[in-house]
PDB file of C-alpha atoms in Angstrom:
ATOM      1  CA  UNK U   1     -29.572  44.861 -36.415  1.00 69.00           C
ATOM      2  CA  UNK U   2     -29.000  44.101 -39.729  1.00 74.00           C
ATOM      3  CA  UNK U   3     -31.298  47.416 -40.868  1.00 75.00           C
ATOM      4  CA  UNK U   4     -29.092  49.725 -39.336  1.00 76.00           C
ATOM      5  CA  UNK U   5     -25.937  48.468 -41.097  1.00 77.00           C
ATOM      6  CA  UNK U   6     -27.080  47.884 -44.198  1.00 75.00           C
ATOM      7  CA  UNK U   7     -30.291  50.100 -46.086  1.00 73.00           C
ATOM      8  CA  UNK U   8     -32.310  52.995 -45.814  1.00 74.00           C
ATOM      9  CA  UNK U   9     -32.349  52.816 -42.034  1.00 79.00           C
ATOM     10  CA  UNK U  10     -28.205  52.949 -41.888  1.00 82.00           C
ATOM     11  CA  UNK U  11     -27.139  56.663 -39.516  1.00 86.00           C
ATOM     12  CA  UNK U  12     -23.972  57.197 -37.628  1.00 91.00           C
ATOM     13  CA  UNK U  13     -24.977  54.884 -34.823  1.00 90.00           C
ATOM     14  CA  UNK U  14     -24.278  51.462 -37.073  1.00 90.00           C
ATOM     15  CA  UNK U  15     -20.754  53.050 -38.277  1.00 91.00           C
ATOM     16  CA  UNK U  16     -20.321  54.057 -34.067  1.00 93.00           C
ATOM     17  CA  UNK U  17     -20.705  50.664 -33.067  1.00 92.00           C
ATOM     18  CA  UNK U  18     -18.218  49.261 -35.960  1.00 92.00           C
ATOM     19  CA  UNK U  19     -15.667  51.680 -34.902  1.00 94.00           C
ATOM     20  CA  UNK U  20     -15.931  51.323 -30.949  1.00 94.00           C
ATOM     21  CA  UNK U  21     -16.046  47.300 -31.962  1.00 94.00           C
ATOM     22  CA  UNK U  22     -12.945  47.811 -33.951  1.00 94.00           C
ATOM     23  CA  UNK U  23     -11.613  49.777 -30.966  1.00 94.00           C
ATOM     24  CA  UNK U  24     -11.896  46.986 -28.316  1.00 95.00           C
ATOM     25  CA  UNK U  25     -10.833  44.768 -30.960  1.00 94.00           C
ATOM     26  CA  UNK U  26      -7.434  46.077 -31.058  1.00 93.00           C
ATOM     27  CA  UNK U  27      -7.157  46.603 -27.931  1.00 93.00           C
ATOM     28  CA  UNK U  28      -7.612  43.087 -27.080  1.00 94.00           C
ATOM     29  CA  UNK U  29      -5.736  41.052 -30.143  1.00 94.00           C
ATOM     30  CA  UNK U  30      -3.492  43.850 -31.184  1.00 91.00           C
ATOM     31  CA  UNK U  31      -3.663  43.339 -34.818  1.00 90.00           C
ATOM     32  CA  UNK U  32      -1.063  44.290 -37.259  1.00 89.00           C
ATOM     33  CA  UNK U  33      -3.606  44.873 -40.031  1.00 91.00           C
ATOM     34  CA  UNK U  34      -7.213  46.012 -39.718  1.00 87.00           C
ATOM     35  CA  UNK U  35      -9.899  47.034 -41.980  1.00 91.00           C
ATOM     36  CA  UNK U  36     -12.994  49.167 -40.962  1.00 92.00           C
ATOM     37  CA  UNK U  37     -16.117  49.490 -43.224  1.00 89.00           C
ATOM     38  CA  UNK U  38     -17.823  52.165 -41.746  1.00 89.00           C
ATOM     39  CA  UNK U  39     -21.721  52.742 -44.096  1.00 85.00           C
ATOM     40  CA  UNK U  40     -23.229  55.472 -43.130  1.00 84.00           C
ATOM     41  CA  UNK U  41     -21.986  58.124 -45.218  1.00 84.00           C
ATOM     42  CA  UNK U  42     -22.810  55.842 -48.394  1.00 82.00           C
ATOM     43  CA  UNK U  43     -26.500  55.840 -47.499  1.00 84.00           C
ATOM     44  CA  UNK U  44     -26.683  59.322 -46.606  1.00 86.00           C
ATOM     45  CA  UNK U  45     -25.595  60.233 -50.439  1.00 87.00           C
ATOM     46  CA  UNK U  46     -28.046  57.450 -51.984  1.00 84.00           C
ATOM     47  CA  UNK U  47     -30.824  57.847 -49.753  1.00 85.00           C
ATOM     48  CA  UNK U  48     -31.166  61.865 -49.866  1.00 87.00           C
ATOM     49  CA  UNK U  49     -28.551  62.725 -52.802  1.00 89.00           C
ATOM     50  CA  UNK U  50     -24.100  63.285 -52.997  1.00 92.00           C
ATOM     51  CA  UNK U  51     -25.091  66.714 -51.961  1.00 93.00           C
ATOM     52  CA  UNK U  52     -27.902  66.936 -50.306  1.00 93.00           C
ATOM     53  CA  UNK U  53     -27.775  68.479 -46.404  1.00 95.00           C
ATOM     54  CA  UNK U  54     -28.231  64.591 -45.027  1.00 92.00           C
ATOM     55  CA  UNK U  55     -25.391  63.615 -47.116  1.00 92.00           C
ATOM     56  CA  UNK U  56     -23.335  67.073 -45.332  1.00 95.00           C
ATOM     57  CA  UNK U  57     -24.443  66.033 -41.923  1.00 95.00           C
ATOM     58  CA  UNK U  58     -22.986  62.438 -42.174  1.00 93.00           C
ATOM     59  CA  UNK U  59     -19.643  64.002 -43.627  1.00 93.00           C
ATOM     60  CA  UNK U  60     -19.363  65.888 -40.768  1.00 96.00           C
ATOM     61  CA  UNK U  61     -20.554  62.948 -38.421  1.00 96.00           C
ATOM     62  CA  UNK U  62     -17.592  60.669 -39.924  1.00 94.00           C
ATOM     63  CA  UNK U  63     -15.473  63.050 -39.772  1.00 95.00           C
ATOM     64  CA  UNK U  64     -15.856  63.247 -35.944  1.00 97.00           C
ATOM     65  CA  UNK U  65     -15.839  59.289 -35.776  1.00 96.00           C
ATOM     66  CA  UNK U  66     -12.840  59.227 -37.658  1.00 95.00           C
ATOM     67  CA  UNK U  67     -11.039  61.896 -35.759  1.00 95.00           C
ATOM     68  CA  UNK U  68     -11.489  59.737 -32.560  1.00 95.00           C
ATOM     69  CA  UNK U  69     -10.546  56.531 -34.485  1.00 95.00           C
ATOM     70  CA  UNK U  70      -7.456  58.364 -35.307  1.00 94.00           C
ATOM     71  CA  UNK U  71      -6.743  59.320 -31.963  1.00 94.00           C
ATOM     72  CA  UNK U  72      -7.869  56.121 -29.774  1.00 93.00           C
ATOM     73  CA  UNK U  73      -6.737  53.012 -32.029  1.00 92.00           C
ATOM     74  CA  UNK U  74      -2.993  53.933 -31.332  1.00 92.00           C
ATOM     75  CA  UNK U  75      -3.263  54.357 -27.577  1.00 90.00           C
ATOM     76  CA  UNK U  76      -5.427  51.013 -27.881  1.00 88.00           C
ATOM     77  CA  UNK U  77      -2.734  49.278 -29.386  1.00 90.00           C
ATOM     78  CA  UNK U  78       0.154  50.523 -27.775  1.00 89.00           C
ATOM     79  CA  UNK U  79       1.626  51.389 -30.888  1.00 90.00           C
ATOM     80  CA  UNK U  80       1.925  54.367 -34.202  1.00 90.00           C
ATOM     81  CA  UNK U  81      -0.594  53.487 -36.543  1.00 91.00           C
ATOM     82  CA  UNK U  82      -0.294  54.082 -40.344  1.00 93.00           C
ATOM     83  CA  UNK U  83      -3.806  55.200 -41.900  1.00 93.00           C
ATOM     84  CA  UNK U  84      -5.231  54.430 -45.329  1.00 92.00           C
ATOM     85  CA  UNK U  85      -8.954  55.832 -46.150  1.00 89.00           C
ATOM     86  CA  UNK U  86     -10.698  54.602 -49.354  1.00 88.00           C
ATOM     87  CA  UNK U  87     -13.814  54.828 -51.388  1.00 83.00           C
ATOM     88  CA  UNK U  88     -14.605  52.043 -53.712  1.00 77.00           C
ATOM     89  CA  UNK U  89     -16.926  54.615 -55.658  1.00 75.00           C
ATOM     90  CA  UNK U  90     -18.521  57.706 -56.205  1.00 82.00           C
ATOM     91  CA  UNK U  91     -21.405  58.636 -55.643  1.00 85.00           C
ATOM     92  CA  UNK U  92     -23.358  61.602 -58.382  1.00 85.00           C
ATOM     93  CA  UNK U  93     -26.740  63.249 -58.320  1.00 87.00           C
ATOM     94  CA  UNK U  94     -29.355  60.886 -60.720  1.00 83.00           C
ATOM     95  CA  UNK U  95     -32.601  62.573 -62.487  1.00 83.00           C
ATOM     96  CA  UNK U  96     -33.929  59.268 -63.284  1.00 84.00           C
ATOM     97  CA  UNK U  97     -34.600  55.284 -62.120  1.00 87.00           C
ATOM     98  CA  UNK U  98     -34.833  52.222 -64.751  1.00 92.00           C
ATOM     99  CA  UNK U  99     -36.960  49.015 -63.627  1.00 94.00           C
ATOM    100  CA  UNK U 100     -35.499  46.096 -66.055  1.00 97.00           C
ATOM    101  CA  UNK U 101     -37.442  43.516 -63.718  1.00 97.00           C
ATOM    102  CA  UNK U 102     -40.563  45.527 -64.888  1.00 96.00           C
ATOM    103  CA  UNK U 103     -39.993  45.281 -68.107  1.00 97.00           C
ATOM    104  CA  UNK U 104     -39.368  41.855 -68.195  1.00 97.00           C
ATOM    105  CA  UNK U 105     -42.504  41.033 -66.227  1.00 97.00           C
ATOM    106  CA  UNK U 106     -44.155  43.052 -68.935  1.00 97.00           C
ATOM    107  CA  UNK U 107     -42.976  41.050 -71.734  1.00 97.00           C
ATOM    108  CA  UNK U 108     -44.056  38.328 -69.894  1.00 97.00           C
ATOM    109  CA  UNK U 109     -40.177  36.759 -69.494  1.00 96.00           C
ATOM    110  CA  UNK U 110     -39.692  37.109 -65.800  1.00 97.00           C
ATOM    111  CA  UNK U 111     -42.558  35.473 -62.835  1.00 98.00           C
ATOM    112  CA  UNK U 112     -43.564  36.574 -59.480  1.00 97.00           C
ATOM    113  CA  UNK U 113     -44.728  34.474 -56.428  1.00 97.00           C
ATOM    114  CA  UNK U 114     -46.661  35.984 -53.546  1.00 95.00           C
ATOM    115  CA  UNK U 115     -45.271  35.196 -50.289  1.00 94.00           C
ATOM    116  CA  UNK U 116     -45.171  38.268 -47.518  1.00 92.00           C
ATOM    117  CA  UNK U 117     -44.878  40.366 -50.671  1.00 92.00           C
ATOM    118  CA  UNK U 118     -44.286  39.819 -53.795  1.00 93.00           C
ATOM    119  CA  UNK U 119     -41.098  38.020 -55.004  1.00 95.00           C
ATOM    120  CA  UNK U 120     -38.952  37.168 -58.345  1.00 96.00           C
ATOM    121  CA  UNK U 121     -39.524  33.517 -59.170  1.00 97.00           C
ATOM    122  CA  UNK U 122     -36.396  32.894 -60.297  1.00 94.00           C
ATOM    123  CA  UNK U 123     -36.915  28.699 -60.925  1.00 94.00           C
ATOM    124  CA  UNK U 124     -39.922  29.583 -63.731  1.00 95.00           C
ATOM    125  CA  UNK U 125     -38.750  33.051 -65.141  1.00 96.00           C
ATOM    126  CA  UNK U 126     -36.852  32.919 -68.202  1.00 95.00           C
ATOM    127  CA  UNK U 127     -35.077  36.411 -67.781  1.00 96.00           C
ATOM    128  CA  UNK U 128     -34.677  38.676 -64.290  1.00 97.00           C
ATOM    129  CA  UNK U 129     -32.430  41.371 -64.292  1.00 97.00           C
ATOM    130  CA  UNK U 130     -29.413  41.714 -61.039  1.00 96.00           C
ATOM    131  CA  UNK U 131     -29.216  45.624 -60.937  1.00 93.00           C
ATOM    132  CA  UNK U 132     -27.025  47.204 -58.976  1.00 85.00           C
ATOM    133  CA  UNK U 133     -26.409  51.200 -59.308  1.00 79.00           C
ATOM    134  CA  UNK U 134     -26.104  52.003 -62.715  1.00 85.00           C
ATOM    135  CA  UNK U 135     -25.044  48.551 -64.204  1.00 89.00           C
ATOM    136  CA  UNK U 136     -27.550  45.592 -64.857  1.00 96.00           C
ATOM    137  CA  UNK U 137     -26.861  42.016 -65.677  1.00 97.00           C
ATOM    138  CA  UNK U 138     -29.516  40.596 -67.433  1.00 97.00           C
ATOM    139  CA  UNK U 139     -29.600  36.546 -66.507  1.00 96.00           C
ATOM    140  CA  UNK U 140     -31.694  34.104 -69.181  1.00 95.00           C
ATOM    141  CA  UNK U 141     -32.350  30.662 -68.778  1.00 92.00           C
ATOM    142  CA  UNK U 142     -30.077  28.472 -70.856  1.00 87.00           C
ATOM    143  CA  UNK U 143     -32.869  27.025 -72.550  1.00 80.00           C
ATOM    144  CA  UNK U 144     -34.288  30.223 -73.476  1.00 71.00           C
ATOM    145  CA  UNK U 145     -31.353  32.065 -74.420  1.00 68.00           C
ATOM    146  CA  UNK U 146     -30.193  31.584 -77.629  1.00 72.00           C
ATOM    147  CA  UNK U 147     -33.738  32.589 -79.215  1.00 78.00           C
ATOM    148  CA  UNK U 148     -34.825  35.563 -76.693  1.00 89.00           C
ATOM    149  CA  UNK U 149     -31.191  37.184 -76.222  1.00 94.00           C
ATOM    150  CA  UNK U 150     -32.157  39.734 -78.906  1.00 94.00           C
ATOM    151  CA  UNK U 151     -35.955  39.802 -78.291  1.00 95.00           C
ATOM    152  CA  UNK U 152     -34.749  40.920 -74.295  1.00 96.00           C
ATOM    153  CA  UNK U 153     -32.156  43.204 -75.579  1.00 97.00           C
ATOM    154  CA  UNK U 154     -34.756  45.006 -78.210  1.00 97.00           C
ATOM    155  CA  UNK U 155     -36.821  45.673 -75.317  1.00 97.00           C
ATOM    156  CA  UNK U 156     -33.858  47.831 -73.376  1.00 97.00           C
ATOM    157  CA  UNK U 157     -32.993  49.246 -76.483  1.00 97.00           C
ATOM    158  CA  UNK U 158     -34.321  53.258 -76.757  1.00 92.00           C
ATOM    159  CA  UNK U 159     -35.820  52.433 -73.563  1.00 92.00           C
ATOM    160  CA  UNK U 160     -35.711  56.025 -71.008  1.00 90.00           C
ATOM    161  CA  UNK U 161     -32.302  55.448 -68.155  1.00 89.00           C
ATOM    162  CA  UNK U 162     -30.844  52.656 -70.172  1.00 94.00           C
ATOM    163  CA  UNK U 163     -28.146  54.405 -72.290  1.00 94.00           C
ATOM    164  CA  UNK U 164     -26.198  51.337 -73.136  1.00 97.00           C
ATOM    165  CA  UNK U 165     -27.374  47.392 -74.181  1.00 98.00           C
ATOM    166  CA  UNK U 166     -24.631  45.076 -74.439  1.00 97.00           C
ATOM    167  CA  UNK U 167     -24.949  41.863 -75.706  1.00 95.00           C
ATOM    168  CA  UNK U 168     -22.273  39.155 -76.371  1.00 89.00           C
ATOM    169  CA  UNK U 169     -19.081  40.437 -77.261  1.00 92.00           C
ATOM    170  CA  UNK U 170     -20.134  44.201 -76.569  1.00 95.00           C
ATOM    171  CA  UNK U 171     -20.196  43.575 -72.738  1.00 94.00           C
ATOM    172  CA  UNK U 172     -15.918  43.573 -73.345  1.00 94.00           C
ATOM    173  CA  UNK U 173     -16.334  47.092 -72.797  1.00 94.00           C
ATOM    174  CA  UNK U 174     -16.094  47.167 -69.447  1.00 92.00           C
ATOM    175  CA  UNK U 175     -14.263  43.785 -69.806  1.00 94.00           C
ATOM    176  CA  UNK U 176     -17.799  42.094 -68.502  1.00 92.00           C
ATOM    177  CA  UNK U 177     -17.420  39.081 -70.940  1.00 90.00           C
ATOM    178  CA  UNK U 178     -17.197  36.417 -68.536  1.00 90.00           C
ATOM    179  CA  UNK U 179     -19.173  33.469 -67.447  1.00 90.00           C
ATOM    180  CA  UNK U 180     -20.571  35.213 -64.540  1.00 92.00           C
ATOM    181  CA  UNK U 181     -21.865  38.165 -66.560  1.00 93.00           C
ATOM    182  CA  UNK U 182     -25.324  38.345 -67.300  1.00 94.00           C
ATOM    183  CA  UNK U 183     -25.969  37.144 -70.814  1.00 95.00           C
ATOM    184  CA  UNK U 184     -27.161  41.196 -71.555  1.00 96.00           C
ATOM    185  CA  UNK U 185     -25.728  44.161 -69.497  1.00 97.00           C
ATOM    186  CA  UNK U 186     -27.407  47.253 -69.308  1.00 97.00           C
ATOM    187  CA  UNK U 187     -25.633  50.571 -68.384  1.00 95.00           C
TER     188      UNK U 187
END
């Protein structure tokens, strides 16, 4: 299930089943190139903290899972295997969250609809925010943008958690000028 994998519910048993999956895999189809996502040490640090005693536990627990990786995938394959283990970030201690989509509702730029809970109405907003760790692309409406891009960024601006509002050709700063940027990027 999806809420294992992916979320707050994510332990070692979604990141057992992708390795004993990946396992079988190679043993049936003998791959010469595989790659393994394993998620449950990237919850562990943003659900209870980078060093936290959840986020020591599930070091320890993919460590293990690892070590039998290590030692079953060759056998499985008949062959030497050569290893590569990557992060694609880091995870640090935070003191502090930022709500853009709140402040956008506040200003009376971004809608809700009520449907099971309460959703971003994306067709009749004229700003919602895509946030994502500590970046946030700010998305206005083509119609609306050219007047409100500086009445949306003045409301980031000073605002507590946002230490950075780039607009235009500011968001080149981490080379974030491109069409698929938000139209205001807030670090």
């Amino acid at each position: 299930p999806l809420q294992n994998f992916w979320g707050p519910q994510t332990s070692i048993a979604s990141s057992r089943w992708i390795a004993e999956s990946a396992i079988t895999a190679a043993k049936r189809f003998k791959p010469d190139f595989f790659y393994i996502y394993l998620p449950h040490l990237d919850y562990a640090a943003q659900r209870s903290g980078p060093d936290s005693e959840q986020a020591k536990i599930a070091l320890v627990e993919l460590d293990d899972l690892l070590g039998n990786i290590f030692e079953t995938m060759p056998r499985a394959i008949g062959t030497d295997v050569i290893w590569m283990v990557a992060s694609e970030y880091a995870i640090v201690p935070v003191n502090h969250v930022s709500y853009p989509n709140r402040i956008l509702r506040s200003a009376g730029f971004l809608n809700v609809y009520e449907e099971e809970g309460e959703w971003i109405d994306l067709h009749n907003s004229q700003a919602w925010a895509l946030v994502d760790h500590q970046f946030s692309h700010v998305y206005i409406k083509p119609t609306a943008a050219e007047k409100n891009v500086e009445e949306i960024a003045n409301l980031f601006r000073g605002s507590p958690g946002i230490a950075e509002v780039l607009v235009k050709q500011d968001r080149e700063k981490y080379q974030l000028n491109h069409p698929r940027s938000g139209e205001i990027v807030l670090v």
